[in-house]
CSV table of C-alpha atoms in Angstrom, one decimal:
chain,number,residue,atom,x,y,z
A,206,MET,CA,0.0,0.0,0.0
A,207,THR,CA,1.3,3.5,-0.9
A,208,LYS,CA,2.8,5.5,1.9
A,209,ILE,CA,2.3,9.3,1.6
A,210,HIS,CA,4.5,11.6,3.7
A,211,PHE,CA,3.8,15.3,3.5
A,212,HIS,CA,6.4,17.9,4.3
A,213,ASP,CA,5.1,21.4,4.5
A,214,LEU,CA,7.9,23.9,4.1
A,215,TYR,CA,5.8,26.7,2.5
A,216,PRO,CA,6.9,30.2,3.7
A,217,PRO,CA,4.6,32.2,6.1
A,218,LEU,CA,2.1,34.8,4.9
A,219,VAL,CA,4.3,37.6,6.1
A,220,ASP,CA,7.1,36.6,3.7
A,221,ILE,CA,4.7,36.5,0.8
A,222,LYS,CA,3.2,39.9,1.7
A,223,LYS,CA,6.7,41.5,1.8
A,224,GLU,CA,7.6,40.0,-1.6
A,225,ILE,CA,4.4,41.4,-3.1
A,226,ILE,CA,5.0,44.9,-1.6
A,227,ASP,CA,8.6,44.9,-2.8
A,228,GLY,CA,7.5,44.0,-6.4
A,229,LEU,CA,4.7,46.6,-6.6
A,230,SER,CA,7.1,49.3,-5.2
A,231,LYS,CA,9.4,49.0,-8.2
A,232,GLU,CA,9.4,51.6,-10.9
A,233,ASN,CA,8.4,48.7,-13.3
A,234,LYS,CA,6.0,46.8,-11.1
A,235,THR,CA,6.4,43.0,-10.9
A,236,ILE,CA,4.8,40.0,-9.2
A,237,SER,CA,6.6,36.6,-9.3
A,238,PRO,CA,4.8,33.9,-11.4
A,239,LYS,CA,5.1,31.5,-8.5
A,240,PHE,CA,2.1,33.3,-7.0
A,241,PHE,CA,-0.1,32.2,-10.0
A,242,TYR,CA,-0.5,28.8,-8.4
A,243,ASP,CA,-3.2,28.8,-5.8
A,244,SER,CA,-5.8,26.0,-6.3
A,245,VAL,CA,-7.7,27.9,-8.9
A,246,GLY,CA,-4.5,29.0,-10.8
A,247,SER,CA,-3.2,25.4,-10.8
A,248,LYS,CA,-6.5,24.2,-12.3
A,249,LEU,CA,-6.4,27.0,-14.9
A,250,PHE,CA,-2.9,26.1,-15.9
A,251,ASP,CA,-3.9,22.5,-16.4
A,252,GLU,CA,-6.6,23.8,-18.8
A,253,ILE,CA,-4.0,25.9,-20.6
A,254,THR,CA,-1.9,22.9,-21.2
A,255,GLU,CA,-4.8,21.3,-23.1
A,256,SER,CA,-5.5,24.2,-25.3
A,257,PRO,CA,-4.7,23.7,-29.1
A,258,GLU,CA,-2.4,26.7,-29.1
A,259,TYR,CA,-0.3,25.6,-26.2
A,260,TYR,CA,2.2,23.1,-27.8
A,261,PRO,CA,4.7,22.6,-24.9
A,262,THR,CA,2.8,20.0,-22.8
A,263,ARG,CA,1.7,17.7,-25.6
A,264,THR,CA,5.1,17.9,-27.3
A,265,GLU,CA,7.0,17.1,-24.2
A,266,ILE,CA,4.7,14.2,-23.5
A,267,GLY,CA,5.3,12.9,-27.0
A,268,ILE,CA,9.1,13.0,-26.5
A,269,LEU,CA,8.8,11.1,-23.2
A,270,LYS,CA,6.6,8.4,-24.8
A,271,LYS,CA,8.8,8.1,-27.8
A,272,TYR,CA,12.2,8.0,-26.0
A,273,GLY,CA,11.2,6.6,-22.6
A,274,LYS,CA,13.1,3.3,-23.0
A,275,GLU,CA,16.2,5.2,-24.1
A,276,MET,CA,16.0,7.4,-21.1
A,277,LEU,CA,15.7,4.4,-18.8
A,278,SER,CA,18.9,2.9,-20.3
A,279,ILE,CA,20.8,6.0,-19.3
A,280,ILE,CA,19.1,6.7,-15.9
A,281,GLY,CA,18.4,3.2,-14.5
A,282,ASN,CA,15.6,2.4,-12.0
A,283,ASN,CA,15.3,1.9,-8.2
A,284,SER,CA,16.1,5.6,-7.6
A,285,LEU,CA,14.7,8.5,-5.7
A,286,LEU,CA,12.7,10.5,-8.3
A,287,ILE,CA,12.4,14.2,-7.4
A,288,GLU,CA,10.0,16.4,-9.4
A,289,TRP,CA,10.5,20.1,-9.3
A,290,GLY,CA,7.1,21.9,-9.7
A,291,SER,CA,4.9,18.8,-9.9
A,292,GLY,CA,1.8,20.5,-11.3
A,293,SER,CA,-0.2,18.2,-13.6
A,294,SER,CA,0.6,14.5,-13.1
A,295,GLN,CA,0.4,13.6,-16.8
A,296,LYS,CA,4.2,13.5,-17.4
A,297,ILE,CA,5.2,12.0,-14.1
A,298,ARG,CA,2.9,9.1,-14.6
A,299,LEU,CA,4.8,8.2,-17.7
A,300,LEU,CA,8.1,8.5,-15.9
A,301,LEU,CA,6.9,6.4,-12.9
A,302,ASP,CA,5.9,3.6,-15.3
A,303,ILE,CA,9.2,3.8,-17.1
A,304,LEU,CA,11.7,4.3,-14.3
A,305,GLU,CA,9.9,2.4,-11.4
A,306,PRO,CA,11.6,4.5,-8.7
A,307,GLU,CA,11.8,3.4,-5.0
A,308,ILE,CA,10.6,6.8,-3.8
A,309,TYR,CA,8.8,9.7,-5.6
A,310,MET,CA,9.4,13.2,-4.1
A,311,PRO,CA,7.3,15.9,-5.8
A,312,ILE,CA,8.1,19.5,-4.8
A,313,ASP,CA,5.4,22.2,-5.5
A,314,ILE,CA,4.3,25.5,-4.2
A,315,SER,CA,0.6,24.8,-4.3
A,316,LYS,CA,-0.3,22.7,-1.3
A,317,GLN,CA,-3.9,21.8,-2.3
A,318,HIS,CA,-2.8,20.9,-5.9
A,319,LEU,CA,0.1,18.8,-4.5
A,320,GLN,CA,-2.1,16.9,-2.1
A,321,LYS,CA,-4.7,16.2,-4.7
A,322,SER,CA,-2.1,15.0,-7.2
A,323,VAL,CA,-0.3,12.6,-4.9
A,324,GLN,CA,-3.5,11.1,-3.6
A,325,SER,CA,-4.5,10.4,-7.2
A,326,LEU,CA,-1.1,8.9,-8.0
A,327,ALA,CA,-1.2,6.7,-4.9
A,328,LYS,CA,-4.4,5.0,-6.1
A,329,ASP,CA,-2.7,4.0,-9.4
A,330,HIS,CA,0.7,3.1,-7.8
A,331,PRO,CA,-0.1,1.2,-4.6
A,332,LYS,CA,3.5,0.2,-3.9
A,333,LEU,CA,5.0,3.7,-4.4
A,334,ASN,CA,6.5,5.5,-1.5
A,335,ILE,CA,5.7,9.2,-1.8
A,336,HIS,CA,7.4,12.1,0.1
A,337,ALA,CA,5.5,15.2,-1.0
A,338,VAL,CA,7.2,18.6,-0.3
A,339,CYS,CA,5.3,21.8,-0.3
A,340,ALA,CA,8.0,24.5,-0.8
A,341,ASP,CA,9.0,27.6,-2.7
A,342,TYR,CA,12.0,26.2,-4.5
A,343,SER,CA,12.5,29.5,-6.5
A,344,ASN,CA,14.3,31.1,-3.6
A,345,GLY,CA,16.8,28.3,-3.2
A,346,PHE,CA,15.3,25.1,-1.8
A,347,LEU,CA,18.0,24.4,0.8
A,348,ARG,CA,17.5,20.8,1.8
A,349,LEU,CA,15.5,17.7,1.0
A,350,PRO,CA,14.0,15.4,3.7
A,351,PRO,CA,16.7,13.1,5.2
A,352,ILE,CA,15.3,10.1,3.3
A,353,SER,CA,17.0,11.5,0.2
A,354,GLU,CA,20.5,10.6,1.3
A,355,LYS,CA,20.0,6.9,0.9
A,356,PHE,CA,19.2,6.7,-2.8
A,357,HIS,CA,20.6,7.6,-6.2
A,358,LYS,CA,18.9,10.8,-7.1
A,359,VAL,CA,17.1,11.6,-10.4
A,360,ALA,CA,15.4,15.0,-10.8
A,361,PHE,CA,12.6,15.8,-13.2
A,362,PHE,CA,12.0,19.4,-14.1
A,363,PRO,CA,9.4,19.5,-16.8
A,364,GLY,CA,7.4,22.1,-18.8
A,365,SER,CA,10.3,24.4,-19.5
A,366,SER,CA,9.7,25.9,-16.0
A,367,ILE,CA,13.4,26.8,-16.0
A,368,GLY,CA,12.5,29.5,-18.5
A,369,ASN,CA,10.5,31.4,-15.9
A,370,PHE,CA,13.8,32.4,-14.2
A,371,GLU,CA,16.2,35.2,-15.2
A,372,PRO,CA,19.4,33.7,-16.6
A,373,GLU,CA,21.4,34.3,-13.5
A,374,GLN,CA,18.6,33.0,-11.3
A,375,ALA,CA,18.3,29.9,-13.5
A,376,LYS,CA,22.0,29.3,-13.2
A,377,HIS,CA,21.8,29.6,-9.4
A,378,LEU,CA,18.8,27.2,-9.2
A,379,LEU,CA,20.5,24.7,-11.5
A,380,THR,CA,23.7,24.9,-9.4
A,381,ARG,CA,21.6,24.3,-6.3
A,382,ILE,CA,19.9,21.3,-7.9
A,383,ALA,CA,23.3,19.9,-8.9
A,384,SER,CA,24.4,20.2,-5.3
A,385,LEU,CA,21.3,18.4,-4.0
A,386,LEU,CA,21.6,15.6,-6.5
A,387,GLY,CA,25.2,15.0,-5.7
A,388,ARG,CA,27.9,13.1,-7.6
A,389,ASP,CA,26.5,11.2,-10.6
A,390,GLY,CA,23.0,12.6,-10.0
A,391,ILE,CA,20.8,13.0,-13.1
A,392,LEU,CA,18.5,15.9,-14.1
A,393,LEU,CA,15.9,15.3,-16.8
A,394,ILE,CA,14.7,18.7,-17.8
A,395,GLY,CA,12.2,20.1,-20.4
A,396,VAL,CA,13.3,23.2,-22.4
A,397,ASP,CA,11.2,25.2,-24.9
A,398,LEU,CA,13.1,26.1,-28.0
A,399,LYS,CA,13.1,29.3,-30.1
A,400,LYS,CA,10.8,29.1,-33.0
A,401,ASP,CA,8.4,31.2,-35.2
A,402,ILE,CA,7.1,34.2,-33.3
A,403,LYS,CA,3.5,33.6,-34.3
A,404,ILE,CA,3.5,30.2,-32.7
A,405,LEU,CA,5.0,31.6,-29.5
A,406,ASN,CA,2.6,34.4,-29.3
A,407,SER,CA,-0.4,32.2,-30.0
A,408,ALA,CA,0.6,29.8,-27.2
A,409,TYR,CA,0.2,32.5,-24.6
A,410,ASN,CA,-2.9,34.2,-26.1
A,411,ASP,CA,-5.3,31.2,-26.6
A,412,LYS,CA,-8.5,32.0,-28.3
A,413,LYS,CA,-10.6,30.7,-25.4
A,414,GLY,CA,-9.0,33.2,-23.1
A,415,THR,CA,-7.8,30.7,-20.4
A,416,THR,CA,-4.4,32.3,-20.2
A,417,ALA,CA,-5.9,35.7,-19.7
A,418,THR,CA,-8.1,34.3,-16.9
A,419,PHE,CA,-5.1,32.6,-15.4
A,420,ASN,CA,-3.1,35.9,-15.4
A,421,LEU,CA,-6.0,37.9,-13.9
A,422,ASN,CA,-6.6,35.2,-11.2
A,423,LEU,CA,-3.3,36.4,-9.6
A,424,LEU,CA,-5.1,39.6,-8.6
A,425,LYS,CA,-8.1,37.7,-7.3
A,426,ARG,CA,-5.7,35.7,-5.1
A,427,LEU,CA,-4.1,38.8,-3.7
A,428,ASN,CA,-7.5,40.3,-2.9
A,429,ARG,CA,-8.5,37.2,-1.1
A,430,GLU,CA,-5.3,36.3,0.8
A,431,LEU,CA,-3.7,39.7,1.3
A,432,LYS,CA,-6.9,41.9,1.3
A,433,THR,CA,-5.7,44.1,-1.5
A,434,ASN,CA,-8.5,46.0,-3.4
A,435,PHE,CA,-7.6,45.3,-7.1
A,436,ASP,CA,-10.5,46.0,-9.5
A,437,ILE,CA,-10.0,43.0,-11.7
A,438,SER,CA,-12.2,44.5,-14.5
A,439,SER,CA,-9.7,47.4,-14.8
A,440,PHE,CA,-6.8,45.2,-15.8
A,441,ASN,CA,-6.2,43.3,-19.1
A,442,HIS,CA,-3.9,40.4,-20.0
A,443,LYS,CA,-1.0,41.0,-22.4
A,444,ALA,CA,1.5,38.5,-23.6
A,445,PHE,CA,4.1,38.9,-26.4
A,446,TYR,CA,7.5,37.6,-27.5
A,447,ASN,CA,10.4,39.9,-26.8
A,448,GLU,CA,12.8,38.9,-29.6
A,449,LYS,CA,15.7,40.9,-28.2
A,450,GLU,CA,15.5,39.2,-24.8
A,451,GLY,CA,14.5,35.8,-26.2
A,452,ARG,CA,11.5,35.5,-24.0
A,453,ILE,CA,7.7,35.6,-23.8
A,454,GLU,CA,6.6,38.4,-21.4
A,455,MET,CA,3.2,38.3,-19.6
A,456,HIS,CA,1.8,41.5,-18.1
A,457,LEU,CA,-1.4,42.8,-16.5
A,458,VAL,CA,-2.2,46.2,-18.0
A,459,SER,CA,-4.1,48.9,-16.1
A,460,ASN,CA,-6.7,50.3,-18.4
A,461,ILE,CA,-7.4,53.3,-16.1
A,462,SER,CA,-5.5,55.5,-13.7
A,463,GLN,CA,-6.1,54.0,-10.3
A,464,GLU,CA,-4.7,53.3,-6.8
A,465,VAL,CA,-4.5,49.9,-5.0
A,466,MET,CA,-4.0,49.4,-1.3
A,467,LEU,CA,-2.2,46.7,0.6
A,468,ASP,CA,-2.3,47.4,4.4
A,469,ASN,CA,-1.0,50.9,4.7
A,470,TYR,CA,0.8,50.8,1.3
A,471,LYS,CA,-0.7,52.7,-1.6
A,472,PHE,CA,0.3,51.8,-5.2
A,473,SER,CA,-0.5,54.2,-8.0
A,474,PHE,CA,-1.1,53.0,-11.6
A,475,GLN,CA,-1.2,55.2,-14.7
A,476,LYS,CA,-3.4,54.2,-17.6
A,477,GLY,CA,-1.4,51.7,-19.6
A,478,GLU,CA,1.0,50.9,-16.8
A,479,THR,CA,1.7,47.2,-16.3
A,480,ILE,CA,2.5,44.6,-13.7
A,481,HIS,CA,5.1,42.2,-15.2
A,482,THR,CA,3.9,38.8,-14.1
A,483,GLU,CA,6.0,36.3,-16.0
A,484,ASN,CA,8.9,35.7,-18.3
A,485,SER,CA,9.3,32.5,-20.3
A,486,TYR,CA,12.7,32.3,-21.8
A,487,LYS,CA,13.2,30.3,-25.0
A,488,PHE,CA,16.6,28.7,-25.9
A,489,THR,CA,18.5,27.0,-28.6
A,490,ILE,CA,19.9,23.7,-27.6
A,491,GLU,CA,23.4,25.2,-27.6
A,492,GLU,CA,22.4,28.1,-25.4
A,493,PHE,CA,20.8,25.8,-22.8
A,494,GLN,CA,23.8,23.5,-22.7
A,495,THR,CA,26.1,26.4,-22.2
A,496,LEU,CA,23.9,27.5,-19.2
A,497,VAL,CA,23.9,24.1,-17.5
A,498,SER,CA,27.6,23.6,-18.0
A,499,LYS,CA,28.1,26.7,-15.8
A,500,ALA,CA,25.9,25.1,-13.1
A,501,GLY,CA,27.9,21.9,-12.7
A,502,PHE,CA,26.1,19.6,-15.2
A,503,HIS,CA,27.3,18.0,-18.3
A,504,ALA,CA,25.0,17.0,-21.1
A,505,GLU,CA,24.5,13.3,-21.7
A,506,LYS,CA,21.7,13.4,-24.3
A,507,VAL,CA,19.0,15.6,-25.7
A,508,TRP,CA,15.8,14.6,-27.4
A,509,THR,CA,13.5,16.8,-29.5
A,510,ASP,CA,10.2,16.4,-31.4
A,511,SER,CA,10.3,16.3,-35.2
A,512,SER,CA,9.5,20.0,-35.5
A,513,ASN,CA,12.2,21.0,-33.0
A,514,PHE,CA,9.6,22.9,-30.9
A,515,PHE,CA,10.7,21.4,-27.6
A,516,SER,CA,13.6,19.5,-26.1
A,517,VAL,CA,14.2,17.2,-23.1
A,518,HIS,CA,17.8,17.1,-21.8
A,519,CYS,CA,19.4,14.4,-19.7
A,520,LEU,CA,22.1,16.1,-17.6
A,521,ARG,CA,24.6,14.5,-15.2
A,522,VAL,CA,26.4,16.1,-12.2
C-alpha cells in the first residue's frame, strides 16, 4: 500500500506579503509567477496545457513516450525520483511507469494541488513510497528530507519551467539542484526552443482566453489572501514575444489610472502601466547546454520532437 508523507515547508504569509510589496514598489512593477499557483490557478494552468495553441505540454509528453526506454537505459531504475514543480501528473505518470523508482518526491508551491495530485497517484501506484514537499524552490530550496541521502537521485524538471527564471537565477537554481543531487545525480529537464514568433505568441494568447483568466486570477488571489483591493475589471492580459531578450513576457495592463491598497501601502497606476507577471525564456539547444555547464552539469543526451519545438535534456552532475 502506498505511503504518503507530506512535508510542509511553505513560507509564512508575512514573507509573501513582503515580496508582493517589494514587487509593486518597483518603478516597473512585478509579481513573481510563482504566485499564480493557488488551487484555482493550478487548475487553470492544467486547462491551458490542453488548449490547441499551447504546444509545450503535448510535445514534451510525445518526447517522453517516444524515447522513454532510451531514457531508462541511461538513468536506470530503483532511484529517488524528485520532481520540481509537480503541477499536472500527466508527465510524471509516464516516468513512474518507465523508471519504477523506489521513492517519488514531488516539490510544488501549491499545497492543495500537490495533495490532490499525490492522492490520485497513490491510487494508481499502490506500492510507491511518496514524500511530497510543499515548498518555494524558486528562492533556493535548501534541503531535502533526510530520506533522500540513501538513494541515487534523479530529478525531473518538466514544462520548461526553468525558462521562468532570469538567466542568473536559472544558473543559481540549477547549481543548487546539482548540489542536492550529488555526484552522478541526473536531471531530466524540459526546455522550450526558439521558433516562429507567431507560434510563440499564440501559445500565450489562446482564443478561449484561459491564459488571460489565469493571469488575472493572480489579482483575485491577492484580494482574497492579502486583502488588496484590485479592481479585476480594470486590468487586461497582455503577452508577447520579446525577440531581443528571447522570452515571452506576460503583463497585466491597467486600463485606467487607479490606486491599489495593501495594508498601509498605496500603489498608483497610470493608464497603460503594467505589472510584469511572468517571463518564459526560450533557448537554442546550444544556449541551454552552455547555461547548464556553468551550473555543474554536463549534457548526456538531448531529445526533440520532429519540428524542433521542444527538447528534453538528460544532464549528469
